[in-house]
């Protein structure tokens, strides 16, 4: 191989080649994947991608077709009589050809599509009867942006429901009960190591295809370690396994059995396999939608899932708890809490929290729950039946609304929060003794802080009173509210720090006109006095407060604007000068008569007047100094009060809270749901009895317990041995994660639009045995991991490839990409930075607030945490950049199989991202520290150690020579910098990101 240019990964030379690109290409070429099969497979996949996917078909039928039928067919279909504008929208050819104005849709470009412009009322205004709601316009926009997938061929007519022949439909493979099959006979009886291998080899022999050889032990160890834990094996584990010699090559020998048992027992098994289920459960830590509110308790469900896989909770119980955990019996409070948390499954979908039509919101949430339940557990797309009988599968609209009645009788949304029209249900969880004690201890700490604050406030109030007394020492009279006569209810308040004495009074707006505050001063010497009224005026207070002054010459009624602070020192206003007689016959009275705002009463001050006196008190120097000293003490006390208030607020914010979960519960009113004609709330039809899918029922499809929602019976029906779908679906999901492809490749769709199983008898046999073995996930993972089929190499064989380019018959191992989480976690593990301890919520500090970019920056959410990527905050519309770059699951939908892209942004991220560079530098430092004389220009031991850490092998001659030349070419630079670039290039290589 030619000499690599001496450039850092982020630096490009004139030819556009970088070290990372050059070295990664070399590693890729050395990898078994870079053969002609890579090109051929991409050609095959390209031809398949031209067809409409099962997901797109289902989405069109569920969302788009009903809108076209409802709003467009009247004027733009074969039944319209006169085709308006020459435009037909009842089939694909119609909108492609367009009408008088040209093609109606430009696939992938909604802004350029006449149809979208028309429904937006930007050009034509369609439909003419009125603009579509924004959510329906959004559906059409999304359809066009998806490329306008449209399965309607020929002269498609508006949907007319036809009776479904369920007996005939049950002839379809997925609706037949699975049956166990004896392993078939094979010619090469020495090859299989498990009954699974007999089924695989039998297919290969029928197709005259030779299976690939066994993967070498290091490749198998790397594959199984990633598949079971999502992490690479470390060097010690590699050496220990290879140290078994020939035993390590035995496909299901003791050495490999020990490895599998060790990995199954690891806590990281649940982390990795839990993430697989979270993809299906559309897990997120926020709502998304119109208000991206934080699901601050969703982490409890995430950790429940992790623990379920680590504990090998039987899958049927796992299903029952997620659908009806609140209705299941429990042996102790811990089990009850787990089951409540499990029902978060129903709560995690996107919801339009600002929707004011509660009935519409309820049905939209129910629709999302039905769609999720159908795909997750049954492999069925049920949402299509909301508006009409399912176009492809035997699911009548009545069955959809039978399920809708169950979920509509379940509460997952309720009431109104301060931020949204609706909010989700939060249910208190039982506490352990230690949790209760922790909360009690924290409450005591907060109580002591508040007591300290109360003491500080009393000191401040005492100082305020002393200041008032000193200001009265010149002969003026100050009367606080505690010396007044109170008529009616006047709650005391100390919210405003600007006041006389400890508190001021504020009326509660009740019984206006019947409440008074009356001050009766004791006048020592008759004469003129200026009367001042004290109140902490602010917005919300009345602008026309009546105040009556009774003096020796009679009485006078005045009006005070308390909506703003008093003009004198921000507290007092002057009512005027009045002649008072000596004694207690004079009064100052505040009334609430004819007021609408709040009325405040703090104090009155009477200042003696003379012909030469100022209207303001004239204090002597000693009094001024004393007042100044008291005011300084008061300001110091106020500063301390603010600090203590902040401490209490922080303690209450970060302290332990009583545990709660997003948990479903039964509705107060249990009832069946009417069948909505075309899915419209305005057109209810007859009610559908609550129940299940008729096609998958062997007896009655209706619930028997009428006083409950039916969720528990639904859960029991889904997990029944007689249900033909559930066991098949989960077995297929497990197989897919181990082999890279499911036996049914459309893992979320077992209906007519899904793919047929490649090994039907094998799938059925495993489904039956899975149930017989207690619905154990670990049993099936262990079984698969020790088969010869799983242990095959991924090497290319031209003859086999020509016969089976998609590897449907499993003649070799599928090359699999490691997930985004595994990619990030692996780099952290190799650098030694990975923190394997579990975590709780990373968004709890936000409360229930909606998340936006500004709140992300200020919230302190630890998006750069060193925990496993599973614990990163999954905030809808703000997913972590590393994960989205490498095909993270869309948390808005059920994702049984993640999309796989190969785009320049991925390579650029690995070459230029600061996180990647930082971790590569740490690995380089460790290697140079561990290897003797590593600071010289080149050291074979450093190169070997790097390859063993990342790729579980040593470099070949070409790789060693290329790296040697590269390192020597940069001999004038720091070895750490040079080797960090080499490490980064290995990490960015195709081989590292793939499992052979």
Coordinates of C-alpha atoms in Angstrom, one line a residue, residues 503-721:
X503 CA -46.5 42.6 58.5
X504 CA -49.1 44.6 56.5
X505 CA -52.7 43.7 55.9
X506 CA -54.3 42.7 52.6
X507 CA -58.0 42.2 52.1
X508 CA -59.0 38.9 50.4
X509 CA -61.5 40.6 48.0
X510 CA -64.4 38.9 49.9
X511 CA -67.3 40.9 51.4
X512 CA -66.2 44.2 49.9
X513 CA -67.5 47.3 51.6
X514 CA -67.9 45.5 55.0
X515 CA -64.3 45.6 56.0
X516 CA -62.4 48.5 57.7
X517 CA -59.0 49.1 59.3
X518 CA -59.3 51.9 61.9
X519 CA -56.4 53.7 63.6
X520 CA -57.2 55.8 66.7
X521 CA -54.0 57.8 67.6
X522 CA -53.4 59.2 71.1
X523 CA -52.7 62.9 70.4
X524 CA -50.5 64.4 73.2
X525 CA -50.8 68.1 72.1
X526 CA -53.6 69.6 70.0
X527 CA -52.5 71.1 66.8
X528 CA -52.0 70.5 63.1
X529 CA -50.6 67.1 62.0
X530 CA -49.7 65.8 58.6
X531 CA -51.3 62.4 58.1
X532 CA -49.3 59.9 56.0
X533 CA -50.6 56.4 55.0
X534 CA -48.2 53.5 54.5
X535 CA -48.8 50.7 52.0
X536 CA -46.6 48.6 49.7
X537 CA -48.4 49.5 46.5
X538 CA -48.2 47.3 43.4
X539 CA -50.1 46.2 40.3
X540 CA -53.3 44.4 41.2
X541 CA -54.1 46.8 44.1
X542 CA -57.1 49.1 43.8
X543 CA -56.7 52.5 42.3
X544 CA -59.5 54.2 44.3
X545 CA -59.1 53.1 47.9
X546 CA -61.3 55.3 50.3
X547 CA -59.6 56.7 53.4
X548 CA -61.5 58.8 55.9
X549 CA -59.8 61.1 58.3
X550 CA -61.8 62.2 61.4
X551 CA -60.3 65.3 63.0
X552 CA -61.4 68.2 65.3
X553 CA -63.1 70.1 62.5
X554 CA -65.1 67.2 61.2
X555 CA -64.1 64.4 58.7
X556 CA -62.8 64.1 55.2
X557 CA -62.9 61.3 52.7
X558 CA -60.0 60.9 50.3
X559 CA -59.0 58.3 47.7
X560 CA -55.6 56.7 47.3
X561 CA -54.1 54.9 44.3
X562 CA -52.5 51.8 45.7
X563 CA -51.6 50.3 42.3
X564 CA -48.2 51.9 42.6
X565 CA -45.8 52.6 45.4
X566 CA -46.3 55.6 47.7
X567 CA -44.5 58.7 46.4
X568 CA -42.6 59.2 49.7
X569 CA -39.8 56.7 50.1
X570 CA -41.7 54.2 48.0
X571 CA -44.1 53.6 50.9
X572 CA -45.9 56.7 52.2
X573 CA -48.4 59.0 50.6
X574 CA -49.6 62.2 52.3
X575 CA -53.3 62.6 53.0
X576 CA -52.9 66.3 54.0
X577 CA -52.6 68.3 57.2
X578 CA -55.5 68.1 59.7
X579 CA -56.2 69.9 63.0
X580 CA -56.3 67.2 65.7
X581 CA -57.6 67.7 69.3
X582 CA -55.7 66.2 72.2
X583 CA -56.8 62.7 73.3
X584 CA -58.2 59.8 71.3
X585 CA -61.2 61.3 69.4
X586 CA -59.4 61.4 66.1
X587 CA -59.4 58.4 63.6
X588 CA -57.9 57.3 60.2
X589 CA -60.0 54.6 58.5
X590 CA -59.3 52.5 55.4
X591 CA -62.4 50.9 53.8
X592 CA -62.9 48.4 51.0
X593 CA -66.1 50.1 49.9
X594 CA -66.6 50.2 46.0
X595 CA -63.1 48.6 45.5
X596 CA -62.4 45.8 43.1
X597 CA -58.6 45.3 43.5
X598 CA -56.7 44.5 46.6
X599 CA -56.7 47.0 49.5
X600 CA -53.5 47.2 51.6
X601 CA -53.2 48.6 55.2
X602 CA -49.7 48.9 56.7
X603 CA -49.5 51.9 59.0
X604 CA -50.3 55.6 59.5
X605 CA -47.9 58.3 60.6
X606 CA -48.8 61.6 62.1
X607 CA -46.2 64.3 61.9
X608 CA -46.7 67.5 64.1
X609 CA -46.7 70.7 62.1
X610 CA -45.9 74.3 62.9
X611 CA -45.6 77.5 60.9
X612 CA -41.9 77.0 60.4
X613 CA -41.7 73.2 60.4
X614 CA -40.8 71.2 57.3
X615 CA -43.2 68.6 56.1
X616 CA -40.5 66.0 56.7
X617 CA -39.2 64.9 60.1
X618 CA -36.1 66.8 61.1
X619 CA -34.0 64.3 63.1
X620 CA -31.0 65.3 65.2
X621 CA -27.5 64.0 64.4
X622 CA -27.6 61.2 67.0
X623 CA -30.9 60.0 65.8
X624 CA -29.8 60.1 62.1
X625 CA -26.7 58.0 63.0
X626 CA -28.8 55.5 64.9
X627 CA -31.3 55.2 62.1
X628 CA -28.4 54.7 59.6
X629 CA -26.9 52.0 61.8
X630 CA -30.3 50.2 62.0
X631 CA -30.8 50.4 58.3
X632 CA -27.4 49.0 57.6
X633 CA -28.2 46.1 59.9
X634 CA -31.6 45.7 58.1
X635 CA -29.9 45.5 54.7
X636 CA -27.5 42.9 55.9
X637 CA -30.3 40.9 57.3
X638 CA -32.3 41.1 54.1
X639 CA -29.2 39.9 52.1
X640 CA -29.0 36.9 54.5
X641 CA -32.7 36.2 54.0
X642 CA -32.4 36.1 50.2
X643 CA -29.5 33.7 50.5
X644 CA -31.4 31.5 52.9
X645 CA -34.5 31.5 50.6
X646 CA -32.2 30.5 47.7
X647 CA -30.8 27.6 49.8
X648 CA -34.3 26.4 50.6
X649 CA -35.4 26.6 47.0
X650 CA -32.3 24.6 45.9
X651 CA -32.8 22.0 48.6
X652 CA -36.4 21.5 47.7
X653 CA -35.5 21.3 44.0
X654 CA -32.7 18.8 44.3
X655 CA -33.9 16.9 47.3
X656 CA -35.5 13.4 47.1
X657 CA -39.1 13.4 46.1
X658 CA -41.7 10.8 46.9
X659 CA -41.5 8.3 43.9
X660 CA -44.2 8.5 41.3
X661 CA -44.7 6.9 37.9
X662 CA -46.4 7.6 34.6
X663 CA -48.9 4.9 35.3
X664 CA -52.2 4.1 33.7
X665 CA -55.4 3.5 35.7
X666 CA -59.0 2.5 35.1
X667 CA -61.4 5.3 34.0
X668 CA -64.3 6.1 36.3
X669 CA -66.7 5.4 33.4
X670 CA -66.2 2.0 31.7
X671 CA -68.0 1.9 28.3
X672 CA -67.8 0.6 24.8
X673 CA -66.7 2.9 22.0
X674 CA -68.9 3.8 19.0
X675 CA -67.6 3.0 15.6
X676 CA -66.7 6.4 14.1
X677 CA -67.7 6.6 10.4
X678 CA -64.5 7.5 8.5
X679 CA -62.9 8.0 11.9
X680 CA -64.7 11.2 12.5
X681 CA -66.0 12.1 16.0
X682 CA -68.9 14.0 14.4
X683 CA -70.2 10.8 12.9
X684 CA -70.6 8.1 15.6
X685 CA -72.2 4.8 14.6
X686 CA -73.2 1.8 16.6
X687 CA -71.0 0.8 19.6
X688 CA -68.5 -2.0 19.3
X689 CA -68.3 -4.5 22.2
X690 CA -64.9 -4.2 23.8
X691 CA -62.7 -7.1 22.7
X692 CA -59.8 -8.3 20.6
X693 CA -58.9 -9.3 17.0
X694 CA -61.2 -11.9 15.7
X695 CA -58.6 -13.2 13.3
X696 CA -56.2 -14.2 16.1
X697 CA -58.9 -15.5 18.5
X698 CA -59.7 -19.2 18.8
X699 CA -62.8 -18.6 21.0
X700 CA -64.7 -15.5 21.9
X701 CA -63.1 -12.2 20.9
X702 CA -65.1 -10.2 23.4
X703 CA -64.2 -9.4 27.1
X704 CA -66.3 -10.9 29.8
X705 CA -65.5 -8.6 32.8
X706 CA -67.7 -5.6 32.0
X707 CA -66.8 -3.6 35.1
X708 CA -63.2 -3.2 34.0
X709 CA -61.6 -1.6 31.0
X710 CA -60.6 -5.0 29.6
X711 CA -56.8 -4.3 29.6
X712 CA -56.1 -7.3 31.8
X713 CA -58.1 -9.6 29.6
X714 CA -56.4 -8.0 26.5
X715 CA -53.0 -8.8 28.1
X716 CA -54.0 -12.4 28.9
X717 CA -55.3 -12.8 25.3
X718 CA -52.1 -11.4 23.8
X719 CA -49.9 -13.8 25.9
X720 CA -52.2 -16.8 25.5
X721 CA -50.6 -20.0 24.1

